[in-house]
Amino acid sequence: MSDAGSTVDGSRFARRLLDALSEETNRTILSLLDEPASVAEVVERCDIPMSTVYRRLDTLSELDLVTEHVAIDAERGKYRRYERNVRRVSVSVGEDGRLRARVERAKGEPDEEVTWEPTGR
């Protein structure tokens, strides 16, 4: 979560994270990616248009919620596979009224937390 360096960046990241997770298509794709899958596999399993899958994977990748892997296959050649990069995402309201988004990473990577502070506070 490279956007989480300062309160302003953390707020921007938290808003982008919440926006992304509010989209049912993004949640569907994240749920599917417990194992690496190609775009074609996501399209087939979720019945989502390919252009939508590409756009949503770009968003999820920017937020570091999915990881992209390059695979090589004798039939398909070189192609990309995507895998969920988080175990859990939680949002809480602290005693100070700020929203906190906690991203628990998979595979031993450090967990991350960002705080959203509304403008004008």
C-alpha positions in Angstrom: 0.0 0.0 0.0 2.4 2.6 -1.2 -0.2 5.3 -1.0 -0.4 5.1 2.8 2.8 7.0 3.6 1.1 10.1 5.1 -2.4 10.9 6.6 -3.4 12.5 3.3 -2.1 9.5 1.3 -3.6 7.1 3.8 -7.0 8.9 3.5 -6.8 8.7 -0.3 -5.9 5.0 -0.2 -8.7 4.2 2.3 -11.2 5.9 0.1 -10.0 4.0 -3.0 -10.0 0.8 -1.0 -13.6 1.3 0.2 -14.7 2.3 -3.2 -13.2 -0.8 -4.8 -14.6 -3.1 -2.2 -18.1 -1.5 -2.6 -18.2 -2.9 -6.2 -19.8 -6.4 -6.3 -17.7 -7.3 -9.4 -14.5 -6.5 -7.5 -15.6 -8.6 -4.6 -16.6 -11.5 -6.9 -13.2 -11.4 -8.6 -11.3 -11.3 -5.2 -13.3 -14.2 -3.9 -12.5 -16.3 -7.0 -8.7 -15.6 -6.8 -7.8 -17.9 -3.9 -5.7 -19.7 -6.5 -4.0 -18.1 -9.5 -6.4 -17.7 -12.5 -6.0 -16.2 -16.0 -8.3 -13.4 -17.2 -10.0 -16.0 -19.5 -10.7 -18.2 -16.4 -12.1 -15.3 -14.5 -14.4 -14.4 -17.4 -15.6 -18.0 -17.7 -16.1 -18.6 -14.0 -17.8 -15.2 -13.2 -19.6 -14.5 -16.5 -18.2 -11.0 -16.6 -17.1 -9.3 -19.8 -13.4 -9.5 -20.5 -12.9 -5.7 -20.7 -14.5 -5.4 -17.3 -12.3 -8.1 -15.8 -9.2 -6.3 -17.1 -10.3 -2.9 -15.7 -11.2 -4.4 -12.3 -7.9 -6.4 -12.1 -6.0 -3.1 -12.8 -7.8 -1.4 -9.9 -7.3 -4.4 -7.6 -3.6 -4.5 -8.6 -3.1 -0.8 -8.0 -4.4 -1.3 -4.5 -2.1 -4.4 -4.1 -5.1 -6.7 -3.4 -4.1 -9.0 -6.2 -0.7 -10.1 -7.5 0.1 -10.7 -11.2 2.2 -13.6 -12.2 3.5 -14.3 -15.7 3.0 -17.9 -16.9 4.2 -19.7 -20.0 2.3 -22.5 -21.6 3.1 -24.5 -24.7 -0.4 -23.9 -26.1 -1.1 -20.4 -25.0 2.4 -19.0 -24.9 3.0 -16.2 -22.3 0.0 -15.0 -20.3 -0.8 -13.5 -17.0 -2.4 -15.1 -13.9 -3.7 -13.2 -11.0 -4.0 -14.3 -7.3 -5.5 -12.6 -4.3 -2.8 -10.9 -2.2 -4.9 -10.5 1.0 -6.3 -12.7 3.7 -8.7 -10.2 5.2 -9.7 -6.6 4.9 -11.4 -5.0 7.9 -12.7 -1.5 8.5 -13.3 0.0 12.0 -14.2 3.3 13.6 -11.7 4.3 16.3 -12.6 6.2 19.5 -11.3 9.4 17.7 -14.0 8.9 15.0 -11.5 8.1 12.3 -12.0 5.1 10.0 -9.2 2.6 9.9 -8.8 0.1 7.1 -6.6 -2.9 8.0 -5.3 -5.2 5.2 -4.1 -8.6 6.4 -1.6 -9.9 3.9 -1.2 -13.5 2.8 2.0 -15.5 2.7 3.8 -13.9 5.7 3.9 -10.4 4.3 3.4 -7.6 6.9 -0.2 -6.4 7.5 -0.9 -2.8 6.8 -3.3 -0.2 8.3 -4.4 3.1 7.0 -6.5 5.8 8.7 -9.1 7.9 6.9 -9.6 11.3 8.2 -12.4 13.3 6.7 -11.5 16.7 5.3 -12.2 19.6 7.7 -11.2 17.7 10.8 
